[in-house]
mmCIF file of C-alpha atoms in Angstrom:
data_model
loop_
_atom_site.group_PDB
_atom_site.id
_atom_site.type_symbol
_atom_site.label_atom_id
_atom_site.label_comp_id
_atom_site.label_asym_id
_atom_site.label_seq_id
_atom_site.Cartn_x
_atom_site.Cartn_y
_atom_site.Cartn_z
ATOM 1 C CA PRO A 831 99.086 131.345 79.180
ATOM 2 C CA GLY A 832 95.337 130.328 81.397
ATOM 3 C CA ILE A 833 94.828 127.608 78.960
ATOM 4 C CA ALA A 834 98.257 126.491 80.498
ATOM 5 C CA ALA A 835 97.864 127.554 83.998
ATOM 6 C CA THR A 836 94.759 125.471 83.648
ATOM 7 C CA LEU A 837 96.664 122.580 82.376
ATOM 8 C CA HIS A 838 99.044 122.579 84.709
ATOM 9 C CA LYS A 839 96.442 122.989 88.040
ATOM 10 C CA LEU A 840 94.563 119.535 86.369
ATOM 11 C CA GLY A 841 98.493 117.629 86.329
ATOM 12 C CA ASP A 842 98.594 119.169 90.323
ATOM 13 C CA LEU A 843 95.165 117.286 90.874
ATOM 14 C CA THR A 844 94.973 114.598 88.757
ATOM 15 C CA ALA A 845 98.541 113.346 90.402
ATOM 16 C CA GLN A 846 97.365 114.122 94.034
ATOM 17 C CA SER A 847 94.281 112.196 93.964
ATOM 18 C CA GLY A 848 96.408 109.147 92.318
ATOM 19 C CA ASP A 849 95.598 109.180 88.521
ATOM 20 C CA LEU A 850 99.947 109.936 87.779
ATOM 21 C CA LYS A 851 99.501 109.024 84.588
ATOM 22 C CA GLN A 852 96.990 111.385 83.730
ATOM 23 C CA GLY A 853 98.865 114.027 85.457
ATOM 24 C CA MET A 854 101.973 113.494 83.572
ATOM 25 C CA GLN A 855 99.996 114.123 80.356
ATOM 26 C CA PHE A 856 98.211 117.702 81.915
ATOM 27 C CA PHE A 857 102.014 118.870 82.848
ATOM 28 C CA GLN A 858 103.310 117.803 79.625
ATOM 29 C CA GLU A 859 100.720 119.153 77.713
ATOM 30 C CA SER A 860 100.550 122.777 79.946
ATOM 31 C CA LEU A 861 105.010 122.109 79.290
ATOM 32 C CA ARG A 862 104.447 122.660 75.238
ATOM 33 C CA MET A 863 102.132 125.093 75.390
ATOM 34 C CA GLN A 864 104.083 127.576 77.855
ATOM 35 C CA ARG A 865 107.456 126.622 75.468
ATOM 36 C CA SER A 866 104.894 127.235 72.359
ATOM 37 C CA LEU A 867 104.002 130.830 74.212
ATOM 38 C CA HIS A 868 107.348 131.790 75.898
ATOM 39 C CA GLY A 869 110.329 129.621 72.888
ATOM 40 C CA ASP A 870 113.816 129.330 73.917
ATOM 41 C CA SER A 871 113.107 131.911 76.995
ATOM 42 C CA ASP A 872 113.493 130.870 80.551
ATOM 43 C CA HIS A 873 110.369 131.464 82.546
ATOM 44 C CA LEU A 874 109.387 130.700 85.577
ATOM 45 C CA GLY A 875 105.828 129.070 85.028
ATOM 46 C CA ILE A 876 108.041 126.686 82.845
ATOM 47 C CA ALA A 877 110.657 126.063 85.518
ATOM 48 C CA ILE A 878 107.595 124.972 87.458
ATOM 49 C CA THR A 879 105.833 122.722 85.381
ATOM 50 C CA LEU A 880 109.248 121.037 84.909
ATOM 51 C CA HIS A 881 109.793 120.865 88.552
ATOM 52 C CA LYS A 882 106.299 119.197 88.606
ATOM 53 C CA LEU A 883 106.946 116.418 85.821
ATOM 54 C CA GLY A 884 109.670 115.193 88.313
ATOM 55 C CA ASP A 885 107.757 114.845 91.150
ATOM 56 C CA VAL A 886 105.223 112.995 88.844
ATOM 57 C CA ALA A 887 108.283 110.521 87.345
ATOM 58 C CA ILE A 888 109.881 110.104 90.795
ATOM 59 C CA LEU A 889 106.218 108.941 91.921
ATOM 60 C CA ARG A 890 105.708 106.735 88.623
ATOM 61 C CA GLY A 891 109.176 105.232 89.965
ATOM 62 C CA ASP A 892 110.928 107.075 86.867
ATOM 63 C CA SER A 893 113.344 108.514 89.215
ATOM 64 C CA LYS A 894 116.236 108.872 85.474
ATOM 65 C CA GLN A 895 113.762 110.831 83.622
ATOM 66 C CA GLY A 896 112.793 112.523 87.501
ATOM 67 C CA ILE A 897 116.539 113.844 87.755
ATOM 68 C CA LYS A 898 116.056 115.107 84.115
ATOM 69 C CA PHE A 899 113.257 117.304 84.794
ATOM 70 C CA LEU A 900 114.440 118.480 87.667
ATOM 71 C CA GLN A 901 117.703 118.980 86.492
ATOM 72 C CA GLU A 902 116.110 121.240 83.892
ATOM 73 C CA SER A 903 114.049 122.790 86.197
ATOM 74 C CA LEU A 904 117.243 124.232 88.508
ATOM 75 C CA LYS A 905 119.085 125.490 85.485
ATOM 76 C CA MET A 906 116.316 127.414 84.319
ATOM 77 C CA GLN A 907 115.095 129.253 87.974
ATOM 78 C CA ARG A 908 119.072 129.765 88.398
ATOM 79 C CA SER A 909 119.035 131.629 84.763
ATOM 80 C CA LEU A 910 115.940 133.790 85.854
ATOM 81 C CA HIS A 911 117.291 134.561 89.826
ATOM 82 C CA GLY A 912 120.744 134.887 88.750
ATOM 83 C CA ASP A 913 123.312 134.743 92.431
ATOM 84 C CA CYS A 914 120.278 135.355 93.947
ATOM 85 C CA ASP A 915 119.112 132.546 96.668
ATOM 86 C CA HIS A 916 115.351 131.507 96.310
ATOM 87 C CA PRO A 917 113.391 128.930 98.604
ATOM 88 C CA GLY A 918 112.336 127.756 95.020
ATOM 89 C CA ILE A 919 116.215 127.037 94.074
ATOM 90 C CA ALA A 920 116.752 125.734 97.850
ATOM 91 C CA ALA A 921 114.114 122.457 96.977
ATOM 92 C CA THR A 922 115.286 121.741 94.369
ATOM 93 C CA LEU A 923 118.407 121.099 95.445
ATOM 94 C CA HIS A 924 117.002 118.775 98.149
ATOM 95 C CA LYS A 925 115.117 116.732 95.906
ATOM 96 C CA LEU A 926 118.127 116.398 94.117
ATOM 97 C CA GLY A 927 120.563 115.575 96.881
ATOM 98 C CA ASP A 928 117.476 112.720 97.899
ATOM 99 C CA LEU A 929 117.523 111.909 94.467
ATOM 100 C CA THR A 930 120.936 111.439 93.530
ATOM 101 C CA ALA A 931 121.937 109.771 96.834
ATOM 102 C CA GLN A 932 118.973 107.148 96.179
ATOM 103 C CA SER A 933 120.122 106.391 93.952
ATOM 104 C CA GLY A 934 123.851 105.452 94.987
ATOM 105 C CA ASP A 935 125.717 108.819 94.250
ATOM 106 C CA LEU A 936 126.291 109.393 97.361
ATOM 107 C CA LYS A 937 129.129 112.627 96.656
ATOM 108 C CA GLN A 938 126.631 114.315 94.545
ATOM 109 C CA GLY A 939 123.768 113.614 97.031
ATOM 110 C CA MET A 940 125.632 115.323 99.001
ATOM 111 C CA GLN A 941 126.824 118.721 97.653
ATOM 112 C CA PHE A 942 122.625 118.722 96.158
ATOM 113 C CA PHE A 943 122.023 118.962 99.989
ATOM 114 C CA GLN A 944 125.329 120.972 101.215
ATOM 115 C CA GLU A 945 124.067 123.377 98.230
ATOM 116 C CA SER A 946 120.907 123.657 99.565
ATOM 117 C CA LEU A 947 121.664 123.741 103.354
ATOM 118 C CA ARG A 948 123.677 126.979 103.177
ATOM 119 C CA MET A 949 120.644 128.527 100.578
ATOM 120 C CA GLN A 950 118.307 127.925 103.470
ATOM 121 C CA ARG A 951 120.284 129.238 105.760
ATOM 122 C CA SER A 952 120.993 132.437 104.079
ATOM 123 C CA LEU A 953 117.046 132.709 103.231
ATOM 124 C CA HIS A 954 116.068 132.370 106.894
ATOM 125 C CA GLY A 955 119.272 133.147 109.311
ATOM 126 C CA ASP A 956 119.939 131.984 112.569
ATOM 127 C CA SER A 957 116.057 131.188 113.169
ATOM 128 C CA ASP A 958 114.986 127.510 113.269
ATOM 129 C CA HIS A 959 113.518 126.415 110.631
ATOM 130 C CA LEU A 960 111.565 123.024 109.660
ATOM 131 C CA GLY A 961 113.543 122.850 105.852
ATOM 132 C CA ILE A 962 116.662 123.666 107.156
ATOM 133 C CA ALA A 963 116.721 120.393 109.667
ATOM 134 C CA ILE A 964 114.902 118.152 107.533
ATOM 135 C CA THR A 965 118.092 119.086 105.174
ATOM 136 C CA LEU A 966 120.737 118.607 108.599
ATOM 137 C CA HIS A 967 118.889 115.067 108.751
ATOM 138 C CA LYS A 968 119.326 114.185 105.521
ATOM 139 C CA LEU A 969 123.236 115.436 105.377
ATOM 140 C CA GLY A 970 123.808 113.313 108.387
ATOM 141 C CA ASP A 971 122.084 109.721 107.150
ATOM 142 C CA VAL A 972 124.802 110.384 103.698
ATOM 143 C CA ALA A 973 126.965 110.945 105.607
ATOM 144 C CA ILE A 974 126.545 107.663 107.837
ATOM 145 C CA LEU A 975 126.027 106.253 104.224
ATOM 146 C CA ARG A 976 129.592 107.442 102.746
ATOM 147 C CA GLY A 977 131.588 106.092 106.016
ATOM 148 C CA ASP A 978 131.775 109.294 108.007
ATOM 149 C CA SER A 979 129.737 108.672 111.028
ATOM 150 C CA LYS A 980 131.282 111.930 112.696
ATOM 151 C CA GLN A 981 130.648 113.981 110.224
ATOM 152 C CA GLY A 982 126.791 112.288 110.213
ATOM 153 C CA ILE A 983 126.252 112.316 114.259
ATOM 154 C CA LYS A 984 127.138 116.094 113.975
ATOM 155 C CA PHE A 985 124.894 117.184 111.542
ATOM 156 C CA LEU A 986 122.275 114.544 113.062
ATOM 157 C CA GLN A 987 123.047 116.913 116.279
ATOM 158 C CA GLU A 988 122.765 120.330 114.689
#
């Protein structure tokens, strides 16, 4: 597991420094190694690496591949956390909302954002939280794009 974690960290650092191709390679090698160690079992480290692969694929301009990685990460996170709300799941839902809305599937984007918002509110209660504000803003934007200005304004004002 130490080598897989080191490869993951190298993926983070090289991608952050702008070498997305090398970052992707490090993450893929980390994923391969983690799957070799854990088999078909769901594992948080694998879910996190899948999320990072999605991030890098998106930065490289491959939204389709990014969505695939993120959906696999989401499925694994849900398997690991069950019905419990979790910040990692909320973040993955938010990112999927962004990507699907940008790719033109506004209905699906809205659904991802709404689920993310529900989860964030469950986690943070009635307190003000930046993640909730950002998701509300995104919901407002998507509602307006879908032709529902009234709902969009409501989300933006909230």
